[in-house]
Amino acid sequence: MNALVTGDFGREYLVMLPDRTECVASRKGKKQDVTCGDEVIVSMTGSKAARIDEVLPRRNVLFRKDSWREKTLAANLDQAIIIVAPRPTFSPTFLNLCLVACDAAGIPATIMLNKKDLPEFEAARESIRYLERIGYQILPISAKFDIEPLRPILANKKTLLVGESGMGKSRTVNNLVMREVAKESEFSEALDSGKHTTTYTRLYWLDKDTAIIDSPGMQSFGLFHLEDDDIAYAMPEFRTYFGDCKFNDCAHMDEPNCAIITATEAGKIEPQRLTFYQALVEQQRELRESHPEWKR
């Protein structure tokens, strides 16, 4: 029968059956190719247990990849919400990495700037105003006091929430679901393991047509799976200038007559974005050169 993966605990999963009940499931053959949001075919192995026999084709998937490991975050998404906050200070590099990953995967992204009640909020908003000029939506929110402005953006969609640790993602999820989901014990009891409760990915229904996927807080977001051209194409403001560079294989680093560098100098591309792109490409090249044994 068909099912939806609603919890990813690494080696075990939760799946929602056609009657919308959930049960614990394991992957046939001990494969680890399943992620939250996957549509799957399952066979029941008990009254509350199932085996995942097949993962159905995905319309998209968001994942991060360091030079040594790959982590799939979620699949079949309508959008992603990237949560940042003024305290603790968020990383602009992390934010831009998330935006590139979403764009490369064809997943629309919105930036949720949380903790608008803090005095540092306006300075934080000003620091990412350039992303708004590019076309990204920035939603000011206080998850602590009023989560309601977020609900219309989530309506009738499946949304991944992602962010660094400490940005207020857990409070956001709790207030959207209207219970303290992070403290629930049902997962630990079902899987007989409490260690997963800080690392799992979980889908929650807000209504029958609206779902959020809560991913673990993280400190890095590797894009080792992307080639230089993929990164450039995932910068939407660069695309207007593709084909205008002097050299067909221009990497937009320091080549003469690079249309993207020229556009940046003319104020048509935000300098922070070109600096981010060049630093990322250089970092990826250094990793590939120093560790040729690492495969993408």
GROMACS .gro file of C-alpha atoms in nm:
model
  296
    1MET     CA    1   0.000   0.000   0.000
    2ASN     CA    2   0.101   0.363  -0.045
    3ALA     CA    3   0.227   0.564   0.251
    4LEU     CA    4   0.394   0.895   0.334
    5VAL     CA    5   0.716   0.914   0.537
    6THR     CA    6   0.645   1.147   0.829
    7GLY     CA    7   0.950   1.078   1.046
    8ASP     CA    8   1.313   1.003   0.964
    9PHE     CA    9   1.515   0.868   1.256
   10GLY     CA   10   1.812   0.743   1.059
   11ARG     CA   11   1.752   0.369   1.052
   12GLU     CA   12   1.382   0.369   1.139
   13TYR     CA   13   1.095   0.576   1.004
   14LEU     CA   14   0.739   0.675   1.074
   15VAL     CA   15   0.493   0.641   0.788
   16MET     CA   16   0.138   0.767   0.750
   17LEU     CA   17  -0.099   0.508   0.605
   18PRO     CA   18  -0.401   0.582   0.382
   19ASP     CA   19  -0.628   0.608   0.690
   20ARG     CA   20  -0.387   0.877   0.823
   21THR     CA   21  -0.267   0.663   1.113
   22GLU     CA   22   0.107   0.633   1.169
   23CYS     CA   23   0.326   0.333   1.234
   24VAL     CA   24   0.696   0.255   1.265
   25ALA     CA   25   0.863   0.129   0.947
   26SER     CA   26   1.202  -0.005   0.848
   27ARG     CA   27   1.357  -0.011   0.501
   28LYS     CA   28   1.371  -0.336   0.310
   29GLY     CA   29   1.731  -0.455   0.278
   30LYS     CA   30   1.852  -0.199   0.535
   31LYS     CA   31   1.893   0.065   0.265
   32GLN     CA   32   1.914   0.426   0.382
   33ASP     CA   33   1.756   0.594   0.081
   34VAL     CA   34   1.441   0.718   0.255
   35THR     CA   35   1.372   1.069   0.382
   36CYS     CA   36   1.088   1.266   0.534
   37GLY     CA   37   0.828   1.359   0.274
   38ASP     CA   38   0.893   1.054   0.059
   39GLU     CA   39   0.599   0.872  -0.093
   40VAL     CA   40   0.659   0.500  -0.051
   41ILE     CA   41   0.512   0.154  -0.095
   42VAL     CA   42   0.492  -0.042   0.231
   43SER     CA   43   0.397  -0.389   0.349
   44MET     CA   44   0.255  -0.436   0.697
   45THR     CA   45   0.464  -0.664   0.918
   46GLY     CA   46   0.250  -0.626   1.229
   47SER     CA   47  -0.045  -0.430   1.365
   48LYS     CA   48   0.171  -0.119   1.411
   49ALA     CA   49   0.479  -0.201   1.204
   50ALA     CA   50   0.563  -0.185   0.835
   51ARG     CA   51   0.841  -0.244   0.586
   52ILE     CA   52   0.924   0.013   0.318
   53ASP     CA   53   0.952  -0.183  -0.006
   54GLU     CA   54   0.990   0.099  -0.256
   55VAL     CA   55   1.055   0.474  -0.266
   56LEU     CA   56   0.843   0.638  -0.536
   57PRO     CA   57   0.997   0.900  -0.770
   58ARG     CA   58   1.052   1.238  -0.605
   59ARG     CA   59   0.956   1.571  -0.758
   60ASN     CA   60   1.240   1.734  -0.566
   61VAL     CA   61   1.477   1.667  -0.279
   62LEU     CA   62   1.682   1.899  -0.060
   63PHE     CA   63   2.009   1.774   0.079
   64ARG     CA   64   2.346   1.898   0.196
   65LYS     CA   65   2.678   1.733   0.128
   66ASP     CA   66   3.011   1.789   0.295
   67SER     CA   67   3.321   1.640   0.138
   68TRP     CA   68   3.279   1.322   0.344
   69ARG     CA   69   2.905   1.272   0.394
   70GLU     CA   70   2.565   1.346   0.250
   71LYS     CA   71   2.249   1.424   0.446
   72THR     CA   72   1.907   1.428   0.283
   73LEU     CA   73   1.676   1.675   0.457
   74ALA     CA   74   1.336   1.622   0.293
   75ALA     CA   75   1.162   1.542  -0.034
   76ASN     CA   76   0.856   1.649  -0.234
   77LEU     CA   77   0.853   2.001  -0.093
   78ASP     CA   78   0.647   2.300  -0.201
   79GLN     CA   79   0.880   2.546  -0.027
   80ALA     CA   80   1.138   2.600   0.244
   81ILE     CA   81   1.142   2.853   0.527
   82ILE     CA   82   1.493   2.948   0.639
   83ILE     CA   83   1.483   3.079   0.996
   84VAL     CA   84   1.735   3.337   1.115
   85ALA     CA   85   1.741   3.566   1.418
   86PRO     CA   86   1.946   3.856   1.556
   87ARG     CA   87   2.040   3.666   1.872
   88PRO     CA   88   2.241   3.449   1.870
   89THR     CA   89   2.394   3.611   1.565
   90PHE     CA   90   2.307   3.419   1.252
   91SER     CA   91   2.561   3.335   0.982
   92PRO     CA   92   2.505   3.518   0.649
   93THR     CA   93   2.712   3.247   0.482
   94PHE     CA   94   2.484   2.973   0.617
   95LEU     CA   95   2.180   3.167   0.498
   96ASN     CA   96   2.321   3.208   0.148
   97LEU     CA   97   2.421   2.841   0.133
   98CYS     CA   98   2.062   2.744   0.214
   99LEU     CA   99   1.929   2.977  -0.055
  100VAL     CA  100   2.163   2.828  -0.315
  101ALA     CA  101   2.071   2.472  -0.214
  102CYS     CA  102   1.700   2.550  -0.243
  103ASP     CA  103   1.737   2.722  -0.578
  104ALA     CA  104   1.949   2.438  -0.716
  105ALA     CA  105   1.679   2.192  -0.609
  106GLY     CA  106   1.397   2.402  -0.755
  107ILE     CA  107   1.244   2.471  -0.414
  108PRO     CA  108   1.115   2.826  -0.344
  109ALA     CA  109   1.262   2.973  -0.025
  110THR     CA  110   1.140   3.240   0.216
  111ILE     CA  111   1.353   3.395   0.490
  112MET     CA  112   1.185   3.415   0.829
  113LEU     CA  113   1.358   3.675   1.045
  114ASN     CA  114   1.259   3.571   1.395
  115LYS     CA  115   1.269   3.746   1.734
  116LYS     CA  116   1.138   4.082   1.612
  117ASP     CA  117   1.087   4.178   1.977
  118LEU     CA  118   1.465   4.205   2.031
  119PRO     CA  119   1.641   4.545   2.010
  120GLU     CA  120   1.892   4.405   1.759
  121PHE     CA  121   1.615   4.313   1.516
  122GLU     CA  122   1.627   4.617   1.288
  123ALA     CA  123   2.003   4.593   1.245
  124ALA     CA  124   1.966   4.226   1.153
  125ARG     CA  125   1.696   4.310   0.901
  126GLU     CA  126   1.908   4.580   0.745
  127SER     CA  127   2.198   4.336   0.711
  128ILE     CA  128   1.993   4.111   0.481
  129ARG     CA  129   1.805   4.383   0.297
  130TYR     CA  130   2.016   4.306  -0.011
  131LEU     CA  131   1.847   3.964  -0.035
  132GLU     CA  132   1.509   4.136  -0.045
  133ARG     CA  133   1.633   4.350  -0.334
  134ILE     CA  134   1.724   4.031  -0.521
  135GLY     CA  135   1.368   3.905  -0.479
  136TYR     CA  136   1.368   3.687  -0.169
  137GLN     CA  137   1.079   3.743   0.070
  138ILE     CA  138   1.178   3.833   0.425
  139LEU     CA  139   0.909   3.773   0.685
  140PRO     CA  140   0.955   3.948   1.022
  141ILE     CA  141   0.815   3.728   1.298
  142SER     CA  142   0.817   3.687   1.673
  143ALA     CA  143   0.757   3.316   1.719
  144LYS     CA  144   0.745   3.380   2.092
  145PHE     CA  145   0.457   3.627   2.079
  146ASP     CA  146   0.277   3.600   1.743
  147ILE     CA  147   0.324   3.319   1.493
  148GLU     CA  148   0.002   3.395   1.301
  149PRO     CA  149   0.160   3.596   1.012
  150LEU     CA  150   0.342   3.278   0.909
  151ARG     CA  151   0.030   3.065   0.867
  152PRO     CA  152  -0.095   3.211   0.534
  153ILE     CA  153   0.244   3.141   0.376
  154LEU     CA  154   0.226   2.779   0.489
  155ALA     CA  155  -0.136   2.719   0.387
  156ASN     CA  156  -0.198   2.421   0.156
  157LYS     CA  157   0.173   2.349   0.118
  158LYS     CA  158   0.437   2.112   0.245
  159THR     CA  159   0.713   2.328   0.394
  160LEU     CA  160   1.057   2.245   0.532
  161LEU     CA  161   1.177   2.458   0.824
  162VAL     CA  162   1.554   2.485   0.837
  163GLY     CA  163   1.795   2.695   1.038
  164GLU     CA  164   2.100   2.712   1.257
  165SER     CA  165   2.070   2.606   1.618
  166GLY     CA  166   1.928   2.877   1.843
  167MET     CA  167   1.723   3.063   1.583
  168GLY     CA  168   1.390   2.974   1.744
  169LYS     CA  169   1.284   2.693   1.512
  170SER     CA  170   1.160   2.467   1.792
  171ARG     CA  171   0.940   2.741   1.934
  172THR     CA  172   0.811   2.811   1.584
  173VAL     CA  173   0.715   2.447   1.539
  174ASN     CA  174   0.559   2.422   1.886
  175ASN     CA  175   0.345   2.730   1.833
  176LEU     CA  176   0.237   2.625   1.484
  177VAL     CA  177   0.140   2.276   1.596
  178MET     CA  178   0.009   2.422   1.924
  179ARG     CA  179   0.182   2.174   2.149
  180GLU     CA  180   0.538   2.113   2.268
  181VAL     CA  181   0.632   1.859   2.004
  182ALA     CA  182   1.000   1.866   2.093
  183LYS     CA  183   0.918   1.717   2.432
  184GLU     CA  184   0.691   1.443   2.309
  185SER     CA  185   0.801   1.093   2.394
  186GLU     CA  186   0.597   0.899   2.138
  187PHE     CA  187   0.891   0.865   1.900
  188SER     CA  188   1.130   0.738   2.163
  189GLU     CA  189   0.872   0.492   2.288
  190ALA     CA  190   0.786   0.366   1.941
  191LEU     CA  191   1.149   0.326   1.842
  192ASP     CA  192   1.272   0.225   2.189
  193SER     CA  193   1.546   0.485   2.169
  194GLY     CA  194   1.568   0.828   2.324
  195LYS     CA  195   1.888   0.929   2.150
  196HIS     CA  196   1.706   1.019   1.830
  197THR     CA  197   1.500   1.296   1.985
  198THR     CA  198   1.754   1.570   1.906
  199THR     CA  199   1.838   1.457   1.554
  200TYR     CA  200   1.518   1.340   1.389
  201THR     CA  201   1.327   1.500   1.102
  202ARG     CA  202   0.952   1.507   1.154
  203LEU     CA  203   0.647   1.605   0.948
  204TYR     CA  204   0.352   1.764   1.130
  205TRP     CA  205   0.009   1.834   0.982
  206LEU     CA  206  -0.137   2.176   1.064
  207ASP     CA  207  -0.455   2.078   0.880
  208LYS     CA  208  -0.538   1.813   0.622
  209ASP     CA  209  -0.370   2.011   0.341
  210THR     CA  210  -0.089   2.189   0.527
  211ALA     CA  211   0.226   2.027   0.662
  212ILE     CA  212   0.556   2.144   0.805
  213ILE     CA  213   0.874   1.939   0.824
  214ASP     CA  214   1.100   2.015   1.118
  215SER     CA  215   1.467   1.939   1.056
  216PRO     CA  216   1.741   1.933   1.322
  217GLY     CA  217   1.925   2.257   1.389
  218MET     CA  218   2.262   2.263   1.218
  219GLN     CA  219   2.581   2.467   1.205
  220SER     CA  220   2.695   2.400   0.848
  221PHE     CA  221   2.538   2.344   0.508
  222GLY     CA  222   2.774   2.181   0.260
  223LEU     CA  223   2.717   2.207  -0.116
  224PHE     CA  224   2.990   1.969  -0.228
  225HIS     CA  225   2.743   1.803  -0.466
  226LEU     CA  226   2.722   2.118  -0.680
  227GLU     CA  227   2.960   2.203  -0.962
  228ASP     CA  228   3.075   2.562  -1.013
  229ASP     CA  229   2.819   2.612  -1.291
  230ASP     CA  230   2.542   2.478  -1.067
  231ILE     CA  231   2.629   2.732  -0.799
  232ALA     CA  232   2.632   3.020  -1.046
  233TYR     CA  233   2.295   2.918  -1.191
  234ALA     CA  234   2.150   2.896  -0.838
  235MET     CA  235   2.224   3.268  -0.796
  236PRO     CA  236   1.913   3.407  -0.972
  237GLU     CA  237   2.056   3.756  -1.019
  238PHE     CA  238   2.348   3.612  -1.218
  239ARG     CA  239   2.132   3.452  -1.486
  240THR     CA  240   2.060   3.773  -1.676
  241TYR     CA  241   2.428   3.796  -1.762
  242PHE     CA  242   2.494   3.437  -1.868
  243GLY     CA  243   2.633   3.435  -2.221
  244ASP     CA  244   2.765   3.791  -2.198
  245CYS     CA  245   3.110   3.706  -2.061
  246LYS     CA  246   3.409   3.719  -2.298
  247PHE     CA  247   3.491   3.352  -2.238
  248ASN     CA  248   3.235   3.074  -2.271
  249ASP     CA  249   3.385   2.892  -1.973
  250CYS     CA  250   3.404   3.202  -1.753
  251ALA     CA  251   3.379   3.107  -1.387
  252HIS     CA  252   3.318   3.467  -1.273
  253MET     CA  253   3.624   3.466  -1.050
  254ASP     CA  254   3.888   3.700  -1.196
  255GLU     CA  255   3.851   3.653  -1.571
  256PRO     CA  256   3.873   3.964  -1.793
  257ASN     CA  257   3.548   4.102  -1.931
  258CYS     CA  258   3.332   3.892  -1.700
  259ALA     CA  259   2.977   4.023  -1.734
  260ILE     CA  260   2.887   3.932  -1.376
  261ILE     CA  261   3.189   4.107  -1.227
  262THR     CA  262   3.118   4.410  -1.449
  263ALA     CA  263   2.753   4.413  -1.340
  264THR     CA  264   2.862   4.401  -0.976
  265GLU     CA  265   3.098   4.693  -1.024
  266ALA     CA  266   2.810   4.883  -1.186
  267GLY     CA  267   2.586   4.820  -0.885
  268LYS     CA  268   2.352   4.580  -1.067
  269ILE     CA  269   2.452   4.279  -0.855
  270GLU     CA  270   2.492   4.297  -0.478
  271PRO     CA  271   2.866   4.284  -0.388
  272GLN     CA  272   2.798   4.051  -0.093
  273ARG     CA  273   2.657   3.791  -0.328
  274LEU     CA  274   2.952   3.791  -0.567
  275THR     CA  275   3.191   3.773  -0.270
  276PHE     CA  276   2.993   3.479  -0.130
  277TYR     CA  277   2.991   3.301  -0.466
  278GLN     CA  278   3.363   3.344  -0.526
  279ALA     CA  279   3.454   3.231  -0.173
  280LEU     CA  280   3.234   2.922  -0.207
  281VAL     CA  281   3.375   2.825  -0.547
  282GLU     CA  282   3.731   2.873  -0.422
  283GLN     CA  283   3.661   2.662  -0.113
  284GLN     CA  284   3.510   2.382  -0.321
  285ARG     CA  285   3.805   2.385  -0.561
  286GLU     CA  286   4.055   2.364  -0.277
  287LEU     CA  287   3.869   2.067  -0.128
  288ARG     CA  288   3.861   1.884  -0.460
  289GLU     CA  289   4.230   1.946  -0.524
  290SER     CA  290   4.348   1.849  -0.176
  291HIS     CA  291   4.128   1.539  -0.156
  292PRO     CA  292   4.086   1.390  -0.505
  293GLU     CA  293   3.967   1.066  -0.348
  294TRP     CA  294   3.648   1.235  -0.226
  295LYS     CA  295   3.370   1.161  -0.468
  296ARG     CA  296   3.074   1.385  -0.534
   0.00000   0.00000   0.00000
